[in-house]
Amino acid sequence: YIVLLVWFSVFALITIRQQRYAHQLAAPFALLAVVAGKSIHKHCKAFIKVISVVAVVVSMIPLVHFQYFTLTTSNNFIQRINHPTLVALNWIRNNTPDPGDFYSPGDIPGYGVMNPWDLGHWITWIGRRPPVANNHGTEPGGHREGMMASCGFYTTFERLEAEEFLRKTRCRYIITEANQARTLEYAQVLGKRKMVQDAGVAGTVANLLHSFDGSDGKVPLGRNQFYPIAGFDTYRLVHESEALFRNNFWKQTSMLKVFEVVQGARLKIPPDTPFPLTVTVNLMTNTGRKLKYSRLWTLPVNTLSIPYSTEPRNDSVNSQGPVTIAFDGGQLTYHVSEEAVQEGLHVYPVSDFR
């Protein structure tokens, strides 16, 4: 009886405190009710028996209440996700490769998704994909390694360090947010909030990727003051939300974006091509927004990388024409396959206008 009482007391306590686990409280509650019922039936009069039955029924009310609370809270989780996030996670679920089984301990998925930690459970539940971090990383004894990798990626200013976080976590997709103030929350976890704040959150790798879609850009230092930044050649935009958010660059941008990590097609440059070069491809996103991916190359190279193909891709970001490389006195044109982007294959120009 002592074991039964302790069992019931422990789960009653955590059910009340956590507002869950009611299903685990049911077993000791039922056993305790049976023991109490037998004892009452054996030793008490009829009137007392009726009272005891009523007492058992009344005592079940908290149990039913907690179970109802748990179920309704779970159902409301979907409603509490903002619409852009819900759309993005459904897109990830329906348009990304199957990573294999990742629900069982010891199973290694084919790839991961770099994500803000508070989206982790939603990515698992709705997106059916393996997130790098989730809410358990904030708890003592939780999955701190993924949490640290996520916070490290979203707060780093160094591109090589960002690539290392992605490599170690075997990430193929990256979720970025327009709200750059969140960067300071991640920095707080790492104990470097002041450093990130002083350096300017707008300059982190993740925020640059989100703001300029991988293209070259200019980061504001103040009104009418900017410094140029180079774009990215191994990350491509594959989905963006329709909801807009005004960021630190004084422009409206999508609240949530999804990028894919790719090898990048290697465009072959003819030996006699003069530099500098500007590589460009016109794109249209899933929201109908038109954008231009553009990179400037000043130093002579034999090949340069580009993360976008010219082949059509359903329900994603698609090119609106060939890839072009412009230089003084001419232009090169390329047709880039999806295979070349994924595998890092060489692509030769189909036309050379000089």
Short mmCIF file of C-alpha atoms in Angstrom, two decimals:
data_model
loop_
_atom_site.label_atom_id
_atom_site.label_comp_id
_atom_site.label_asym_id
_atom_site.label_seq_id
_atom_site.Cartn_x
_atom_site.Cartn_y
_atom_site.Cartn_z
CA TYR A 1 0.00 0.00 0.00
CA ILE A 2 2.87 2.38 0.76
CA VAL A 3 4.35 1.83 -2.72
CA LEU A 4 0.95 2.48 -4.27
CA LEU A 5 0.48 5.68 -2.28
CA VAL A 6 3.95 6.93 -3.21
CA TRP A 7 3.34 6.07 -6.88
CA PHE A 8 0.03 7.95 -6.86
CA SER A 9 1.43 10.93 -4.94
CA VAL A 10 4.41 11.41 -7.27
CA PHE A 11 2.36 11.36 -10.46
CA ALA A 12 -0.39 13.49 -8.91
CA LEU A 13 2.25 16.10 -8.08
CA ILE A 14 3.87 16.20 -11.51
CA THR A 15 0.46 16.19 -13.22
CA ILE A 16 -0.57 19.25 -11.24
CA ARG A 17 2.76 21.02 -11.69
CA GLN A 18 3.30 20.19 -15.38
CA GLN A 19 -0.34 20.14 -16.51
CA ARG A 20 0.34 16.84 -18.32
CA TYR A 21 1.08 13.15 -17.59
CA ALA A 22 -2.55 12.57 -16.64
CA HIS A 23 -2.53 9.31 -18.60
CA GLN A 24 0.27 8.04 -16.33
CA LEU A 25 -1.65 9.08 -13.23
CA ALA A 26 -4.62 6.92 -14.31
CA ALA A 27 -2.97 3.59 -13.43
CA PRO A 28 -2.10 4.29 -9.76
CA PHE A 29 -5.41 6.13 -9.35
CA ALA A 30 -7.37 3.10 -10.58
CA LEU A 31 -5.44 0.68 -8.35
CA LEU A 32 -5.85 2.94 -5.35
CA ALA A 33 -9.59 3.21 -6.02
CA VAL A 34 -9.89 -0.59 -6.18
CA VAL A 35 -8.03 -1.06 -2.90
CA ALA A 36 -10.07 1.66 -1.19
CA GLY A 37 -13.32 0.25 -2.62
CA LYS A 38 -12.60 -3.24 -1.35
CA SER A 39 -11.76 -1.96 2.09
CA ILE A 40 -14.95 0.14 2.25
CA HIS A 41 -17.12 -2.71 0.97
CA LYS A 42 -15.73 -5.02 3.62
CA HIS A 43 -15.88 -2.80 6.66
CA CYS A 44 -18.54 -0.10 6.12
CA LYS A 45 -22.33 0.12 6.13
CA ALA A 46 -24.51 0.68 3.06
CA PHE A 47 -24.81 4.46 3.53
CA ILE A 48 -21.07 4.81 3.86
CA LYS A 49 -20.62 2.73 0.70
CA VAL A 50 -22.79 5.13 -1.28
CA ILE A 51 -20.84 8.09 0.04
CA SER A 52 -17.57 6.39 -0.85
CA VAL A 53 -18.71 5.75 -4.43
CA VAL A 54 -19.67 9.41 -4.77
CA ALA A 55 -16.27 10.39 -3.35
CA VAL A 56 -14.46 8.22 -5.91
CA VAL A 57 -16.46 9.77 -8.77
CA VAL A 58 -15.76 13.28 -7.50
CA SER A 59 -12.06 12.51 -7.08
CA MET A 60 -11.93 11.57 -10.76
CA ILE A 61 -12.85 15.11 -11.80
CA PRO A 62 -9.28 16.47 -11.49
CA LEU A 63 -7.99 13.52 -13.50
CA VAL A 64 -10.49 14.15 -16.29
CA HIS A 65 -9.72 17.87 -16.14
CA PHE A 66 -5.97 17.39 -16.55
CA GLN A 67 -6.43 14.93 -19.40
CA TYR A 68 -8.82 17.33 -21.13
CA PHE A 69 -6.35 20.19 -20.62
CA THR A 70 -3.55 18.13 -22.15
CA LEU A 71 -5.59 17.19 -25.22
CA THR A 72 -6.93 20.69 -25.86
CA THR A 73 -3.49 22.23 -25.39
CA SER A 74 -2.01 19.79 -27.91
CA ASN A 75 -4.73 20.60 -30.42
CA ASN A 76 -4.20 24.32 -29.95
CA PHE A 77 -0.48 24.05 -30.73
CA ILE A 78 -1.24 24.07 -34.45
CA GLN A 79 -3.35 27.20 -34.02
CA ARG A 80 -0.63 28.94 -32.06
CA ILE A 81 1.92 28.59 -34.85
CA ASN A 82 1.86 31.70 -36.99
CA HIS A 83 0.71 31.09 -40.53
CA PRO A 84 4.08 31.71 -42.27
CA THR A 85 5.76 29.10 -40.07
CA LEU A 86 2.99 26.57 -40.65
CA VAL A 87 3.20 27.07 -44.43
CA ALA A 88 6.99 26.76 -44.39
CA LEU A 89 6.93 23.54 -42.37
CA ASN A 90 4.33 22.02 -44.65
CA TRP A 91 6.49 22.98 -47.62
CA ILE A 92 9.50 21.28 -46.00
CA ARG A 93 7.42 18.17 -45.36
CA ASN A 94 6.18 17.91 -48.95
CA ASN A 95 9.16 19.16 -50.96
CA THR A 96 12.33 17.90 -49.31
CA PRO A 97 13.86 14.41 -49.59
CA ASP A 98 12.97 11.76 -47.04
CA PRO A 99 15.78 11.76 -44.44
CA GLY A 100 14.95 8.25 -43.25
CA ASP A 101 13.86 7.20 -39.77
CA PHE A 102 15.14 9.58 -37.11
CA TYR A 103 12.63 8.98 -34.31
CA SER A 104 14.39 6.04 -32.66
CA PRO A 105 17.54 6.44 -30.53
CA GLY A 106 20.62 5.55 -32.50
CA ASP A 107 19.05 6.17 -35.91
CA ILE A 108 21.05 8.65 -37.98
CA PRO A 109 19.00 10.69 -40.48
CA GLY A 110 20.21 11.41 -43.98
CA TYR A 111 20.47 15.12 -43.17
CA GLY A 112 19.37 17.74 -40.66
CA VAL A 113 17.63 21.11 -40.65
CA MET A 114 19.42 24.08 -39.07
CA ASN A 115 16.73 25.88 -37.12
CA PRO A 116 15.97 28.32 -34.31
CA TRP A 117 15.59 26.09 -31.26
CA ASP A 118 11.98 27.06 -30.51
CA LEU A 119 10.86 25.67 -33.89
CA GLY A 120 12.42 22.26 -33.23
CA HIS A 121 9.39 20.30 -32.02
CA TRP A 122 7.21 21.83 -34.72
CA ILE A 123 9.71 20.79 -37.41
CA THR A 124 9.61 17.24 -36.06
CA TRP A 125 5.83 17.13 -35.68
CA ILE A 126 4.64 19.05 -38.74
CA GLY A 127 7.65 19.07 -41.07
CA ARG A 128 8.58 15.43 -40.33
CA ARG A 129 12.24 16.37 -40.59
CA PRO A 130 15.13 16.18 -38.07
CA PRO A 131 15.87 19.58 -36.48
CA VAL A 132 19.27 20.42 -35.05
CA ALA A 133 17.82 21.95 -31.88
CA ASN A 134 14.56 21.97 -29.92
CA ASN A 135 13.18 23.19 -26.61
CA HIS A 136 14.84 20.38 -24.67
CA GLY A 137 18.18 22.07 -25.30
CA THR A 138 17.17 24.83 -22.87
CA GLU A 139 16.61 22.36 -20.01
CA PRO A 140 19.23 20.91 -17.65
CA GLY A 141 20.28 17.56 -19.04
CA GLY A 142 18.71 18.36 -22.40
CA HIS A 143 20.23 18.06 -25.86
CA ARG A 144 22.74 20.88 -25.41
CA GLU A 145 24.98 19.98 -28.35
CA GLY A 146 22.30 20.78 -30.93
CA MET A 147 21.29 23.88 -29.01
CA MET A 148 24.86 25.18 -28.99
CA ALA A 149 25.28 24.46 -32.70
CA SER A 150 22.06 26.30 -33.53
CA CYS A 151 22.88 29.34 -31.41
CA GLY A 152 26.43 29.33 -32.75
CA PHE A 153 25.27 29.30 -36.37
CA TYR A 154 22.77 32.14 -35.93
CA THR A 155 25.23 34.39 -34.08
CA THR A 156 28.48 33.86 -35.98
CA PHE A 157 29.96 36.53 -38.23
CA GLU A 158 32.49 34.11 -39.74
CA ARG A 159 31.48 32.20 -42.86
CA LEU A 160 33.90 29.35 -42.30
CA GLU A 161 32.55 28.88 -38.78
CA ALA A 162 28.98 28.83 -40.13
CA GLU A 163 29.99 26.18 -42.66
CA GLU A 164 31.56 24.13 -39.88
CA PHE A 165 28.34 24.20 -37.83
CA LEU A 166 26.43 22.98 -40.89
CA ARG A 167 29.01 20.29 -41.63
CA LYS A 168 29.07 18.90 -38.09
CA THR A 169 25.29 18.74 -37.91
CA ARG A 170 25.01 17.40 -41.50
CA CYS A 171 22.45 20.07 -42.39
CA ARG A 172 20.96 20.31 -45.85
CA TYR A 173 18.40 23.02 -45.10
CA ILE A 174 18.52 26.28 -43.15
CA ILE A 175 15.58 28.22 -41.72
CA THR A 176 16.18 31.95 -41.28
CA GLU A 177 14.05 34.65 -39.67
CA ALA A 178 13.60 38.33 -40.46
CA ASN A 179 13.42 39.36 -36.80
CA GLN A 180 17.08 40.08 -36.18
CA ALA A 181 16.43 40.87 -32.53
CA ARG A 182 16.14 37.11 -32.00
CA THR A 183 19.88 36.91 -32.65
CA LEU A 184 20.52 38.45 -29.25
CA GLU A 185 18.48 35.70 -27.59
CA TYR A 186 20.74 33.07 -29.15
CA ALA A 187 23.82 35.08 -28.17
CA GLN A 188 22.58 35.18 -24.57
CA VAL A 189 22.65 31.37 -24.46
CA LEU A 190 26.30 31.42 -25.51
CA GLY A 191 27.19 34.22 -23.09
CA LYS A 192 28.20 36.65 -25.84
CA ARG A 193 25.20 38.95 -26.08
CA LYS A 194 27.21 42.15 -25.61
CA MET A 195 29.79 41.13 -28.21
CA VAL A 196 27.13 40.37 -30.83
CA GLN A 197 25.18 43.50 -29.96
CA ASP A 198 28.27 45.70 -30.26
CA ALA A 199 29.26 44.12 -33.56
CA GLY A 200 25.74 44.57 -34.97
CA VAL A 201 23.32 41.70 -35.44
CA ALA A 202 22.72 42.69 -39.06
CA GLY A 203 26.16 41.39 -40.00
CA THR A 204 25.77 37.77 -38.88
CA VAL A 205 25.95 35.14 -41.60
CA ALA A 206 22.33 34.06 -41.11
CA ASN A 207 20.99 37.62 -41.23
CA LEU A 208 23.01 38.47 -44.35
CA LEU A 209 21.70 35.33 -46.01
CA HIS A 210 18.12 36.20 -45.14
CA SER A 211 18.35 39.87 -46.11
CA PHE A 212 20.11 39.51 -49.48
CA ASP A 213 19.01 35.99 -50.56
CA GLY A 214 22.65 34.98 -51.06
CA SER A 215 23.53 37.87 -53.38
CA ASP A 216 26.10 40.59 -52.86
CA GLY A 217 24.75 43.42 -50.74
CA LYS A 218 25.43 46.49 -48.66
CA VAL A 219 25.12 46.56 -44.89
CA PRO A 220 24.09 49.92 -43.42
CA LEU A 221 26.45 51.66 -41.01
CA GLY A 222 24.09 54.59 -40.65
CA ARG A 223 21.97 56.83 -42.82
CA ASN A 224 23.46 56.78 -46.35
CA GLN A 225 26.49 54.83 -45.12
CA PHE A 226 27.08 51.23 -46.17
CA TYR A 227 29.81 48.66 -46.49
CA PRO A 228 29.71 46.00 -49.21
CA ILE A 229 29.45 42.29 -48.43
CA ALA A 230 30.01 39.32 -50.69
CA GLY A 231 27.21 36.88 -51.44
CA PHE A 232 27.10 33.10 -51.02
CA ASP A 233 27.60 30.45 -53.68
CA THR A 234 26.52 27.28 -51.82
CA TYR A 235 23.20 28.40 -50.27
CA ARG A 236 20.08 28.89 -52.38
CA LEU A 237 16.66 30.19 -51.46
CA VAL A 238 13.98 27.51 -51.94
CA HIS A 239 10.98 28.92 -50.05
CA GLU A 240 9.83 32.16 -48.45
CA SER A 241 6.76 33.25 -46.53
CA GLU A 242 4.28 35.78 -47.84
CA ALA A 243 4.15 37.71 -44.57
CA LEU A 244 6.46 40.71 -44.52
CA PHE A 245 8.66 42.08 -41.76
CA ARG A 246 10.68 45.31 -41.72
CA ASN A 247 14.27 44.50 -40.85
CA ASN A 248 17.36 46.53 -39.93
CA PHE A 249 18.10 47.26 -43.58
CA TRP A 250 15.04 49.56 -43.74
CA LYS A 251 13.20 47.31 -46.14
CA GLN A 252 10.46 44.73 -45.94
CA THR A 253 11.43 41.09 -46.26
CA SER A 254 9.73 37.74 -45.82
CA MET A 255 9.25 36.75 -42.19
CA LEU A 256 10.63 33.25 -42.74
CA LYS A 257 12.87 31.76 -45.44
CA VAL A 258 14.22 28.29 -46.18
CA PHE A 259 17.62 27.83 -47.83
CA GLU A 260 19.19 24.67 -49.20
CA VAL A 261 22.89 23.84 -48.82
CA VAL A 262 24.26 22.72 -52.21
CA GLN A 263 27.65 22.08 -53.80
CA GLY A 264 27.04 24.74 -56.44
CA ALA A 265 27.53 24.37 -60.18
CA ARG A 266 31.05 25.31 -61.33
CA LEU A 267 30.87 27.62 -64.31
CA LYS A 268 33.92 27.36 -66.58
CA ILE A 269 35.42 30.71 -67.58
CA PRO A 270 37.24 30.87 -70.96
CA PRO A 271 40.95 31.74 -70.52
CA ASP A 272 40.80 35.06 -72.40
CA THR A 273 37.84 36.45 -70.47
CA PRO A 274 38.61 39.85 -68.89
CA PHE A 275 37.81 40.59 -65.25
CA PRO A 276 35.89 41.78 -63.26
CA LEU A 277 32.86 39.56 -63.92
CA THR A 278 29.26 39.79 -62.76
CA VAL A 279 27.31 36.53 -62.63
CA THR A 280 23.53 36.97 -62.68
CA VAL A 281 20.37 34.87 -62.82
CA ASN A 282 16.83 36.21 -62.59
CA LEU A 283 14.57 34.31 -60.20
CA MET A 284 10.94 34.16 -59.10
CA THR A 285 10.05 32.87 -55.66
CA ASN A 286 7.04 30.80 -54.59
CA THR A 287 5.30 34.05 -53.55
CA GLY A 288 5.70 35.58 -57.04
CA ARG A 289 8.47 37.95 -55.94
CA LYS A 290 11.07 38.65 -58.60
CA LEU A 291 14.68 38.87 -57.51
CA LYS A 292 18.11 38.86 -59.08
CA TYR A 293 20.91 36.70 -57.75
CA SER A 294 24.09 38.62 -58.51
CA ARG A 295 27.75 38.22 -57.56
CA LEU A 296 30.77 40.32 -58.52
CA TRP A 297 34.11 38.57 -59.11
CA THR A 298 37.14 40.83 -59.31
CA LEU A 299 40.02 38.33 -59.08
CA PRO A 300 40.78 36.08 -62.09
CA VAL A 301 39.49 32.50 -61.66
CA ASN A 302 39.03 29.50 -63.96
CA THR A 303 35.64 28.57 -62.47
CA LEU A 304 33.07 30.22 -60.25
CA SER A 305 30.18 28.65 -58.37
CA ILE A 306 26.47 29.37 -58.48
CA PRO A 307 23.78 27.71 -56.32
CA TYR A 308 20.86 28.02 -58.75
CA SER A 309 19.92 25.83 -61.69
CA THR A 310 17.99 26.93 -64.77
CA GLU A 311 15.75 23.85 -64.72
CA PRO A 312 12.13 24.28 -63.49
CA ARG A 313 11.46 23.25 -59.90
CA ASN A 314 7.88 22.84 -58.68
CA ASP A 315 6.60 25.01 -55.83
CA SER A 316 9.98 26.55 -55.20
CA VAL A 317 12.27 29.33 -56.40
CA ASN A 318 12.75 29.11 -60.17
CA SER A 319 15.05 30.80 -62.66
CA GLN A 320 13.48 33.03 -65.28
CA GLY A 321 16.19 32.53 -67.87
CA PRO A 322 19.80 31.43 -68.31
CA VAL A 323 22.72 32.26 -66.07
CA THR A 324 24.78 35.09 -67.54
CA ILE A 325 28.28 36.34 -66.84
CA ALA A 326 28.82 39.92 -67.97
CA PHE A 327 32.22 41.54 -68.49
CA ASP A 328 33.65 44.50 -70.32
CA GLY A 329 32.80 43.98 -73.96
CA GLY A 330 30.80 40.77 -73.77
CA GLN A 331 28.66 38.18 -72.06
CA LEU A 332 28.68 34.42 -71.42
CA THR A 333 25.47 32.37 -71.19
CA TYR A 334 25.01 29.08 -69.29
CA HIS A 335 22.28 26.49 -68.91
CA VAL A 336 22.75 24.95 -65.47
CA SER A 337 21.25 21.56 -64.58
CA GLU A 338 19.94 20.60 -61.16
CA GLU A 339 22.47 17.77 -61.08
CA ALA A 340 25.33 20.22 -61.60
CA VAL A 341 24.13 22.33 -58.65
CA GLN A 342 23.75 19.33 -56.34
CA GLU A 343 26.96 17.54 -57.34
CA GLY A 344 29.24 20.49 -58.06
CA LEU A 345 29.73 19.61 -61.73
CA HIS A 346 31.43 21.81 -64.32
CA VAL A 347 29.22 23.72 -66.75
CA TYR A 348 30.50 25.23 -70.00
CA PRO A 349 29.06 28.33 -71.70
CA VAL A 350 26.51 27.71 -74.46
CA SER A 351 27.15 31.13 -76.01
CA ASP A 352 29.92 33.70 -75.93
CA PHE A 353 29.07 37.21 -77.14
CA ARG A 354 32.04 39.54 -77.54
#
